[in-house]
Amino acid sequence: MSPPDEQPPSKATVAAVVIFYMVAAQAMIVANKWVLNTTNAPLFFLLMQLIIAVVMFAIANVLRILPERLTFDLKICKGLVSMVVLNVIGLSSSNYTLKYVDASFYQVARGLVLPFTIATSFIMLHSRPSIGILLSCATVTAGFFLGVFFDGTPLSLVGIAFGAASSFITALASVVIKQSLPVVNGSTILLAWYTNVLSSFVLLPLVLLAGEGPSVLAILSGVDVDLWTFLWGSAITGGVGFAMSIAAPLSIKTTSPITHMVSAASRGVASTFLGFWLFGDIISSGRAGSIGVILAGSIYYTWVKHKESEAVANGSYERVPMDELDIDAEIAKLEAGDRHRGDGEESPQVEESGK
């Protein structure tokens, strides 16, 4: 929780952070797809991105560009184990999703971010969703299955599975990042630094365990893939990843896990048009309808959250009875109320008594 005397970020700050995160994330999607279309080593490509990001952190630290000095403390490393594991799984799942599906289908493949985020916030932060929130989740979920079953073009079930896994990890990570910030005294810079460094160490043996050794040798020798294309792509995505590693936790710290999720989901529409324009993806009626339904559910969710925030501010918000949600009564005892944020969003975090 924020200290009582800490001023909430202004709406302009929140908007700037969210836009920064969305632009960086969109650039990462396009650049990743460009390289992944030419390589069979997505984990090695991800490792190169992380290494380049680490090098950029180190250079920025030497030049004193960063607002604080970087450190390496084993105690902090131990406290970030769950964050690092989720980061490696999440980034790997995202790369595999982009490897197996079109860029324009990426929004659909990861269309379950909103439902997973609401469920994760309920389980981990005991934030009780209203009927309107549940309806928006149902709409988004319907859009996901509409795209999966009625796209009209050949789809990769592997890519869809990785997309669903990536959605779940994204939802879970948005909460874990919020909980990991105290380990680094609330520093998003240090969190990004430790996450990139430790993720690189974790990913290195995974590249070999995943059987990418022959593909790595082919890349380095320039047999199957133009080496310069791979290096340039790695440099670009690594640079964007450097910005992304700062933007993502900064977005969550400045806003809230669910606001962060909305900004992440919103870039999917842009991915669709960029996929059509840059990669020649086919936009079938089923795919367009799926994206439309997912977008409609997201817009409805935003409207519901706005109305509920106004109701909380006026003291007239009535929570949904737990029995209407058919959720275990033992979990209901943990409900302690949602904290109202100063940025106009109702955060799913719960005040913890006695701490």
mmCIF file of C-alpha atoms in Angstrom, residues 23-330:
data_model
loop_
_atom_site.group_PDB
_atom_site.id
_atom_site.type_symbol
_atom_site.label_atom_id
_atom_site.label_comp_id
_atom_site.label_asym_id
_atom_site.label_seq_id
_atom_site.Cartn_x
_atom_site.Cartn_y
_atom_site.Cartn_z
ATOM 1 C CA VAL A 23 3.733 2.031 -27.928
ATOM 2 C CA ALA A 24 6.719 0.037 -26.655
ATOM 3 C CA ALA A 25 4.661 -3.148 -26.468
ATOM 4 C CA GLN A 26 3.272 -2.674 -29.987
ATOM 5 C CA ALA A 27 6.749 -2.126 -31.397
ATOM 6 C CA MET A 28 7.900 -5.305 -29.662
ATOM 7 C CA ILE A 29 5.083 -7.361 -31.217
ATOM 8 C CA VAL A 30 5.848 -6.199 -34.759
ATOM 9 C CA ALA A 31 9.623 -6.575 -34.400
ATOM 10 C CA ASN A 32 9.297 -9.993 -32.788
ATOM 11 C CA LYS A 33 7.051 -11.279 -35.568
ATOM 12 C CA TRP A 34 9.478 -9.986 -38.184
ATOM 13 C CA VAL A 35 12.349 -12.053 -36.760
ATOM 14 C CA LEU A 36 10.327 -15.082 -35.657
ATOM 15 C CA ASN A 37 9.138 -15.552 -39.239
ATOM 16 C CA THR A 38 12.747 -16.402 -40.129
ATOM 17 C CA THR A 39 13.988 -18.507 -37.203
ATOM 18 C CA ASN A 40 13.173 -21.751 -35.417
ATOM 19 C CA ALA A 41 14.867 -20.691 -32.186
ATOM 20 C CA PRO A 42 12.394 -18.427 -30.350
ATOM 21 C CA LEU A 43 14.021 -19.039 -26.951
ATOM 22 C CA PHE A 44 17.503 -18.167 -28.238
ATOM 23 C CA PHE A 45 16.031 -15.051 -29.833
ATOM 24 C CA LEU A 46 14.473 -14.153 -26.478
ATOM 25 C CA LEU A 47 17.805 -14.770 -24.733
ATOM 26 C CA MET A 48 19.515 -12.365 -27.149
ATOM 27 C CA GLN A 49 16.859 -9.751 -26.375
ATOM 28 C CA LEU A 50 17.427 -10.094 -22.641
ATOM 29 C CA ILE A 51 21.211 -9.939 -22.960
ATOM 30 C CA ILE A 52 21.019 -6.797 -25.083
ATOM 31 C CA ALA A 53 18.639 -5.247 -22.545
ATOM 32 C CA VAL A 54 21.066 -6.116 -19.722
ATOM 33 C CA VAL A 55 23.959 -4.548 -21.639
ATOM 34 C CA MET A 56 21.908 -1.394 -22.213
ATOM 35 C CA PHE A 57 21.099 -1.254 -18.501
ATOM 36 C CA ALA A 58 24.810 -1.560 -17.677
ATOM 37 C CA ILE A 59 25.781 1.164 -20.167
ATOM 38 C CA ALA A 60 23.062 3.469 -18.865
ATOM 39 C CA ASN A 61 24.278 2.826 -15.335
ATOM 40 C CA VAL A 62 27.909 3.656 -16.221
ATOM 41 C CA LEU A 63 26.826 6.854 -17.978
ATOM 42 C CA ARG A 64 24.596 7.668 -14.970
ATOM 43 C CA ILE A 65 21.572 8.045 -17.216
ATOM 44 C CA LEU A 66 19.342 6.071 -14.873
ATOM 45 C CA PRO A 67 17.778 7.910 -11.914
ATOM 46 C CA GLU A 68 19.374 5.433 -9.480
ATOM 47 C CA ARG A 69 22.407 3.177 -9.305
ATOM 48 C CA LEU A 70 22.085 -0.497 -10.184
ATOM 49 C CA THR A 71 23.015 -3.131 -7.615
ATOM 50 C CA PHE A 72 23.243 -6.913 -7.405
ATOM 51 C CA ASP A 73 22.161 -8.328 -4.058
ATOM 52 C CA LEU A 74 21.637 -12.058 -3.588
ATOM 53 C CA LYS A 75 18.973 -11.371 -0.954
ATOM 54 C CA ILE A 76 16.987 -9.387 -3.516
ATOM 55 C CA CYS A 77 17.504 -12.159 -6.066
ATOM 56 C CA LYS A 78 15.913 -14.681 -3.706
ATOM 57 C CA GLY A 79 12.955 -12.373 -3.149
ATOM 58 C CA LEU A 80 12.293 -12.134 -6.897
ATOM 59 C CA VAL A 81 12.269 -15.848 -7.716
ATOM 60 C CA SER A 82 8.537 -15.974 -8.475
ATOM 61 C CA MET A 83 8.767 -12.797 -10.556
ATOM 62 C CA VAL A 84 11.645 -14.167 -12.636
ATOM 63 C CA VAL A 85 9.973 -17.545 -13.212
ATOM 64 C CA LEU A 86 6.778 -15.858 -14.400
ATOM 65 C CA ASN A 87 8.770 -13.480 -16.599
ATOM 66 C CA VAL A 88 10.595 -16.323 -18.366
ATOM 67 C CA ILE A 89 7.411 -18.362 -18.857
ATOM 68 C CA GLY A 90 5.412 -15.332 -19.979
ATOM 69 C CA LEU A 91 7.965 -14.027 -22.482
ATOM 70 C CA SER A 92 8.594 -17.525 -23.844
ATOM 71 C CA SER A 93 4.858 -18.136 -24.270
ATOM 72 C CA SER A 94 4.439 -14.804 -26.056
ATOM 73 C CA ASN A 95 7.288 -15.577 -28.459
ATOM 74 C CA TYR A 96 5.916 -19.040 -29.201
ATOM 75 C CA THR A 97 2.456 -17.532 -29.733
ATOM 76 C CA LEU A 98 3.821 -15.086 -32.300
ATOM 77 C CA LYS A 99 5.831 -17.902 -33.876
ATOM 78 C CA TYR A 100 2.766 -20.036 -34.543
ATOM 79 C CA VAL A 101 -0.022 -17.506 -35.205
ATOM 80 C CA ASP A 102 -0.430 -14.457 -37.432
ATOM 81 C CA ALA A 103 0.248 -11.032 -35.957
ATOM 82 C CA SER A 104 -3.382 -10.145 -36.696
ATOM 83 C CA PHE A 105 -4.548 -13.181 -34.689
ATOM 84 C CA TYR A 106 -2.349 -12.342 -31.709
ATOM 85 C CA GLN A 107 -5.168 -10.279 -30.158
ATOM 86 C CA VAL A 108 -7.501 -13.268 -30.335
ATOM 87 C CA ALA A 109 -4.930 -15.816 -29.146
ATOM 88 C CA ARG A 110 -4.326 -13.689 -26.052
ATOM 89 C CA GLY A 111 -7.967 -12.690 -25.708
ATOM 90 C CA LEU A 112 -8.348 -14.260 -22.262
ATOM 91 C CA VAL A 113 -6.155 -11.694 -20.491
ATOM 92 C CA LEU A 114 -9.159 -9.828 -19.057
ATOM 93 C CA PRO A 115 -11.005 -12.889 -17.664
ATOM 94 C CA PHE A 116 -7.786 -14.290 -16.229
ATOM 95 C CA THR A 117 -6.909 -10.930 -14.663
ATOM 96 C CA ILE A 118 -10.295 -10.616 -12.963
ATOM 97 C CA ALA A 119 -10.039 -14.190 -11.684
ATOM 98 C CA THR A 120 -6.460 -13.662 -10.489
ATOM 99 C CA SER A 121 -7.381 -10.417 -8.723
ATOM 100 C CA PHE A 122 -10.232 -12.189 -6.975
ATOM 101 C CA ILE A 123 -8.130 -15.147 -5.828
ATOM 102 C CA MET A 124 -4.953 -13.303 -4.884
ATOM 103 C CA LEU A 125 -6.225 -9.836 -3.943
ATOM 104 C CA HIS A 126 -9.765 -10.834 -2.880
ATOM 105 C CA SER A 127 -11.308 -8.231 -5.184
ATOM 106 C CA ARG A 128 -14.960 -9.149 -5.730
ATOM 107 C CA PRO A 129 -16.192 -8.507 -9.315
ATOM 108 C CA SER A 130 -19.622 -7.060 -9.951
ATOM 109 C CA ILE A 131 -22.214 -8.513 -12.301
ATOM 110 C CA GLY A 132 -21.211 -5.943 -14.932
ATOM 111 C CA ILE A 133 -17.561 -7.000 -14.706
ATOM 112 C CA LEU A 134 -18.528 -10.645 -15.020
ATOM 113 C CA LEU A 135 -20.668 -9.822 -18.061
ATOM 114 C CA SER A 136 -17.764 -8.019 -19.728
ATOM 115 C CA CYS A 137 -15.530 -11.031 -19.029
ATOM 116 C CA ALA A 138 -18.142 -13.337 -20.549
ATOM 117 C CA THR A 139 -18.255 -11.132 -23.656
ATOM 118 C CA VAL A 140 -14.475 -11.178 -24.053
ATOM 119 C CA THR A 141 -14.394 -14.941 -23.525
ATOM 120 C CA ALA A 142 -17.102 -15.389 -26.170
ATOM 121 C CA GLY A 143 -14.999 -13.307 -28.559
ATOM 122 C CA PHE A 144 -12.017 -15.576 -27.933
ATOM 123 C CA PHE A 145 -13.941 -18.750 -28.763
ATOM 124 C CA LEU A 146 -15.562 -17.045 -31.752
ATOM 125 C CA GLY A 147 -12.118 -16.451 -33.198
ATOM 126 C CA VAL A 148 -10.885 -19.946 -32.378
ATOM 127 C CA PHE A 149 -13.815 -21.826 -33.912
ATOM 128 C CA PHE A 150 -15.020 -19.474 -36.679
ATOM 129 C CA ASP A 151 -11.857 -17.826 -37.987
ATOM 130 C CA GLY A 152 -12.169 -19.514 -41.380
ATOM 131 C CA THR A 153 -8.406 -19.886 -41.895
ATOM 132 C CA PRO A 154 -6.059 -22.686 -40.775
ATOM 133 C CA LEU A 155 -5.035 -22.071 -37.154
ATOM 134 C CA SER A 156 -2.261 -23.523 -35.051
ATOM 135 C CA LEU A 157 -3.617 -25.217 -31.935
ATOM 136 C CA VAL A 158 -0.124 -24.958 -30.468
ATOM 137 C CA GLY A 159 -0.166 -21.204 -31.004
ATOM 138 C CA ILE A 160 -3.615 -20.916 -29.412
ATOM 139 C CA ALA A 161 -2.471 -22.960 -26.416
ATOM 140 C CA PHE A 162 0.583 -20.745 -25.965
ATOM 141 C CA GLY A 163 -1.663 -17.690 -26.307
ATOM 142 C CA ALA A 164 -3.928 -18.896 -23.520
ATOM 143 C CA ALA A 165 -0.901 -19.668 -21.339
ATOM 144 C CA SER A 166 0.568 -16.254 -22.100
ATOM 145 C CA SER A 167 -2.748 -14.608 -21.147
ATOM 146 C CA PHE A 168 -2.777 -16.364 -17.797
ATOM 147 C CA ILE A 169 0.851 -15.484 -17.053
ATOM 148 C CA THR A 170 0.236 -11.842 -18.019
ATOM 149 C CA ALA A 171 -2.683 -11.669 -15.603
ATOM 150 C CA LEU A 172 -0.709 -13.330 -12.838
ATOM 151 C CA ALA A 173 2.430 -11.270 -13.446
ATOM 152 C CA SER A 174 0.542 -7.979 -13.194
ATOM 153 C CA VAL A 175 -0.286 -8.886 -9.599
ATOM 154 C CA VAL A 176 3.106 -10.410 -8.763
ATOM 155 C CA ILE A 177 4.954 -7.323 -10.036
ATOM 156 C CA LYS A 178 2.887 -5.203 -7.673
ATOM 157 C CA GLN A 179 3.828 -7.522 -4.814
ATOM 158 C CA SER A 180 7.509 -7.684 -5.875
ATOM 159 C CA LEU A 181 8.106 -3.947 -5.814
ATOM 160 C CA PRO A 182 8.675 -3.829 -2.005
ATOM 161 C CA VAL A 183 11.589 -6.257 -2.466
ATOM 162 C CA VAL A 184 13.447 -3.513 -4.391
ATOM 163 C CA ASN A 185 12.053 -0.676 -2.256
ATOM 164 C CA GLY A 186 9.493 0.241 -4.900
ATOM 165 C CA SER A 187 12.098 0.834 -7.631
ATOM 166 C CA THR A 188 10.820 -0.115 -11.090
ATOM 167 C CA ILE A 189 14.347 0.402 -12.469
ATOM 168 C CA LEU A 190 15.878 -2.137 -10.094
ATOM 169 C CA LEU A 191 12.981 -4.526 -10.640
ATOM 170 C CA ALA A 192 13.515 -4.387 -14.411
ATOM 171 C CA TRP A 193 17.306 -4.787 -13.978
ATOM 172 C CA TYR A 194 17.107 -7.815 -11.710
ATOM 173 C CA THR A 195 14.357 -9.412 -13.786
ATOM 174 C CA ASN A 196 16.343 -9.153 -17.023
ATOM 175 C CA VAL A 197 19.613 -10.371 -15.495
ATOM 176 C CA LEU A 198 18.103 -13.315 -13.637
ATOM 177 C CA SER A 199 15.846 -14.240 -16.567
ATOM 178 C CA SER A 200 18.926 -14.454 -18.798
ATOM 179 C CA PHE A 201 20.579 -16.947 -16.435
ATOM 180 C CA VAL A 202 17.389 -19.025 -16.244
ATOM 181 C CA LEU A 203 16.801 -18.986 -20.000
ATOM 182 C CA LEU A 204 20.326 -20.014 -21.014
ATOM 183 C CA PRO A 205 19.989 -23.742 -20.110
ATOM 184 C CA LEU A 206 16.379 -23.762 -21.349
ATOM 185 C CA VAL A 207 17.585 -23.004 -24.876
ATOM 186 C CA LEU A 208 19.534 -26.267 -24.887
ATOM 187 C CA LEU A 209 16.833 -28.242 -23.073
ATOM 188 C CA ALA A 210 14.290 -27.123 -25.690
ATOM 189 C CA GLY A 211 16.469 -28.622 -28.415
ATOM 190 C CA GLU A 212 17.347 -25.327 -30.098
ATOM 191 C CA GLY A 213 21.074 -26.138 -30.305
ATOM 192 C CA PRO A 214 21.051 -27.081 -34.024
ATOM 193 C CA SER A 215 18.954 -24.020 -34.877
ATOM 194 C CA VAL A 216 21.354 -21.761 -32.967
ATOM 195 C CA LEU A 217 24.297 -23.186 -34.902
ATOM 196 C CA ALA A 218 22.400 -22.670 -38.159
ATOM 197 C CA ILE A 219 21.742 -19.045 -37.219
ATOM 198 C CA LEU A 220 25.354 -18.328 -36.263
ATOM 199 C CA SER A 221 26.640 -19.950 -39.457
ATOM 200 C CA GLY A 222 24.046 -18.178 -41.605
ATOM 201 C CA VAL A 223 22.813 -21.453 -43.136
ATOM 202 C CA ASP A 224 19.047 -21.129 -42.684
ATOM 203 C CA VAL A 225 18.742 -17.525 -41.565
ATOM 204 C CA ASP A 226 20.565 -14.402 -42.632
ATOM 205 C CA LEU A 227 22.788 -13.666 -39.630
ATOM 206 C CA TRP A 228 22.592 -9.911 -40.060
ATOM 207 C CA THR A 229 18.794 -10.025 -40.143
ATOM 208 C CA PHE A 230 18.814 -11.936 -36.903
ATOM 209 C CA LEU A 231 21.369 -9.603 -35.289
ATOM 210 C CA TRP A 232 19.558 -6.461 -36.400
ATOM 211 C CA GLY A 233 16.254 -7.893 -35.253
ATOM 212 C CA SER A 234 17.769 -8.850 -31.918
ATOM 213 C CA ALA A 235 19.245 -5.370 -31.498
ATOM 214 C CA ILE A 236 15.964 -3.643 -32.299
ATOM 215 C CA THR A 237 13.821 -5.886 -30.125
ATOM 216 C CA GLY A 238 16.436 -5.816 -27.372
ATOM 217 C CA GLY A 239 16.337 -2.028 -27.370
ATOM 218 C CA VAL A 240 12.557 -2.020 -27.344
ATOM 219 C CA GLY A 241 12.675 -4.668 -24.621
ATOM 220 C CA PHE A 242 14.868 -2.342 -22.559
ATOM 221 C CA ALA A 243 12.174 0.328 -22.791
ATOM 222 C CA MET A 244 9.472 -2.294 -22.271
ATOM 223 C CA SER A 245 11.064 -3.697 -19.118
ATOM 224 C CA ILE A 246 10.879 -0.219 -17.609
ATOM 225 C CA ALA A 247 7.462 0.665 -19.022
ATOM 226 C CA ALA A 248 5.593 -2.457 -17.889
ATOM 227 C CA PRO A 249 6.324 -2.328 -14.141
ATOM 228 C CA LEU A 250 6.085 1.470 -14.225
ATOM 229 C CA SER A 251 2.606 1.144 -15.743
ATOM 230 C CA ILE A 252 1.511 -1.236 -12.987
ATOM 231 C CA LYS A 253 3.070 0.858 -10.201
ATOM 232 C CA THR A 254 1.539 4.103 -11.474
ATOM 233 C CA THR A 255 -1.877 2.663 -12.242
ATOM 234 C CA SER A 256 -3.206 -0.703 -11.078
ATOM 235 C CA PRO A 257 -2.986 -4.320 -12.269
ATOM 236 C CA ILE A 258 -6.311 -4.125 -14.110
ATOM 237 C CA THR A 259 -5.570 -0.726 -15.687
ATOM 238 C CA HIS A 260 -2.273 -2.219 -16.848
ATOM 239 C CA MET A 261 -4.188 -5.151 -18.337
ATOM 240 C CA VAL A 262 -6.579 -2.840 -20.234
ATOM 241 C CA SER A 263 -3.673 -0.956 -21.816
ATOM 242 C CA ALA A 264 -2.074 -4.283 -22.769
ATOM 243 C CA ALA A 265 -5.277 -5.602 -24.332
ATOM 244 C CA SER A 266 -5.994 -2.384 -26.251
ATOM 245 C CA ARG A 267 -2.954 -2.721 -28.480
ATOM 246 C CA GLY A 268 -4.426 -5.868 -30.040
ATOM 247 C CA VAL A 269 -6.515 -3.923 -32.527
ATOM 248 C CA ALA A 270 -3.438 -2.099 -33.791
ATOM 249 C CA SER A 271 -1.666 -5.465 -34.095
ATOM 250 C CA THR A 272 -4.432 -6.663 -36.401
ATOM 251 C CA PHE A 273 -4.080 -3.792 -38.851
ATOM 252 C CA LEU A 274 -0.293 -3.878 -38.724
ATOM 253 C CA GLY A 275 -0.352 -7.630 -39.376
ATOM 254 C CA PHE A 276 -2.535 -7.060 -42.429
ATOM 255 C CA TRP A 277 -0.368 -4.196 -43.675
ATOM 256 C CA LEU A 278 3.142 -5.502 -42.916
ATOM 257 C CA PHE A 279 2.793 -9.289 -43.117
ATOM 258 C CA GLY A 280 -0.124 -9.755 -45.521
ATOM 259 C CA ASP A 281 -2.290 -11.544 -42.935
ATOM 260 C CA ILE A 282 -5.781 -12.616 -43.981
ATOM 261 C CA ILE A 283 -8.511 -10.884 -41.970
ATOM 262 C CA SER A 284 -11.488 -13.246 -42.229
ATOM 263 C CA SER A 285 -14.988 -12.272 -41.136
ATOM 264 C CA GLY A 286 -14.682 -14.623 -38.164
ATOM 265 C CA ARG A 287 -11.396 -13.052 -37.080
ATOM 266 C CA ALA A 288 -12.726 -9.517 -37.501
ATOM 267 C CA GLY A 289 -15.898 -10.441 -35.605
ATOM 268 C CA SER A 290 -13.873 -12.034 -32.824
ATOM 269 C CA ILE A 291 -11.694 -8.953 -32.415
ATOM 270 C CA GLY A 292 -14.816 -6.767 -32.475
ATOM 271 C CA VAL A 293 -16.472 -8.777 -29.698
ATOM 272 C CA ILE A 294 -13.283 -8.749 -27.596
ATOM 273 C CA LEU A 295 -12.981 -4.996 -28.089
ATOM 274 C CA ALA A 296 -16.665 -4.492 -27.216
ATOM 275 C CA GLY A 297 -16.249 -6.493 -24.021
ATOM 276 C CA SER A 298 -13.164 -4.460 -23.108
ATOM 277 C CA ILE A 299 -14.973 -1.177 -23.770
ATOM 278 C CA TYR A 300 -17.946 -2.320 -21.689
ATOM 279 C CA TYR A 301 -15.566 -3.331 -18.904
ATOM 280 C CA THR A 302 -13.983 0.135 -18.941
ATOM 281 C CA TRP A 303 -17.407 1.778 -18.757
ATOM 282 C CA VAL A 304 -18.482 -0.474 -15.866
ATOM 283 C CA LYS A 305 -15.285 0.276 -13.947
ATOM 284 C CA HIS A 306 -15.835 4.002 -14.460
ATOM 285 C CA LYS A 307 -19.410 3.844 -13.174
ATOM 286 C CA GLU A 308 -18.377 1.719 -10.193
ATOM 287 C CA SER A 309 -15.578 4.147 -9.337
ATOM 288 C CA GLU A 310 -18.089 7.000 -9.359
ATOM 289 C CA ALA A 311 -20.401 4.981 -7.130
ATOM 290 C CA VAL A 312 -17.573 4.288 -4.681
ATOM 291 C CA ALA A 313 -16.707 7.991 -4.600
ATOM 292 C CA ASN A 314 -20.350 8.798 -3.798
ATOM 293 C CA GLY A 315 -20.542 6.040 -1.181
ATOM 294 C CA SER A 316 -23.405 4.271 -2.972
ATOM 295 C CA TYR A 317 -21.633 1.239 -4.442
ATOM 296 C CA GLU A 318 -23.267 -2.027 -3.416
ATOM 297 C CA ARG A 319 -21.063 -5.104 -3.604
ATOM 298 C CA VAL A 320 -22.256 -8.269 -5.247
ATOM 299 C CA PRO A 321 -23.363 -10.908 -2.716
ATOM 300 C CA MET A 322 -20.843 -13.727 -2.671
ATOM 301 C CA ASP A 323 -23.499 -16.388 -2.933
ATOM 302 C CA GLU A 324 -24.560 -14.943 -6.284
ATOM 303 C CA LEU A 325 -21.080 -15.727 -7.612
ATOM 304 C CA ASP A 326 -21.177 -19.311 -6.310
ATOM 305 C CA ILE A 327 -17.723 -18.979 -4.745
ATOM 306 C CA ASP A 328 -16.406 -20.893 -1.766
ATOM 307 C CA ALA A 329 -17.663 -19.352 1.471
ATOM 308 C CA GLU A 330 -14.224 -19.620 3.054
#
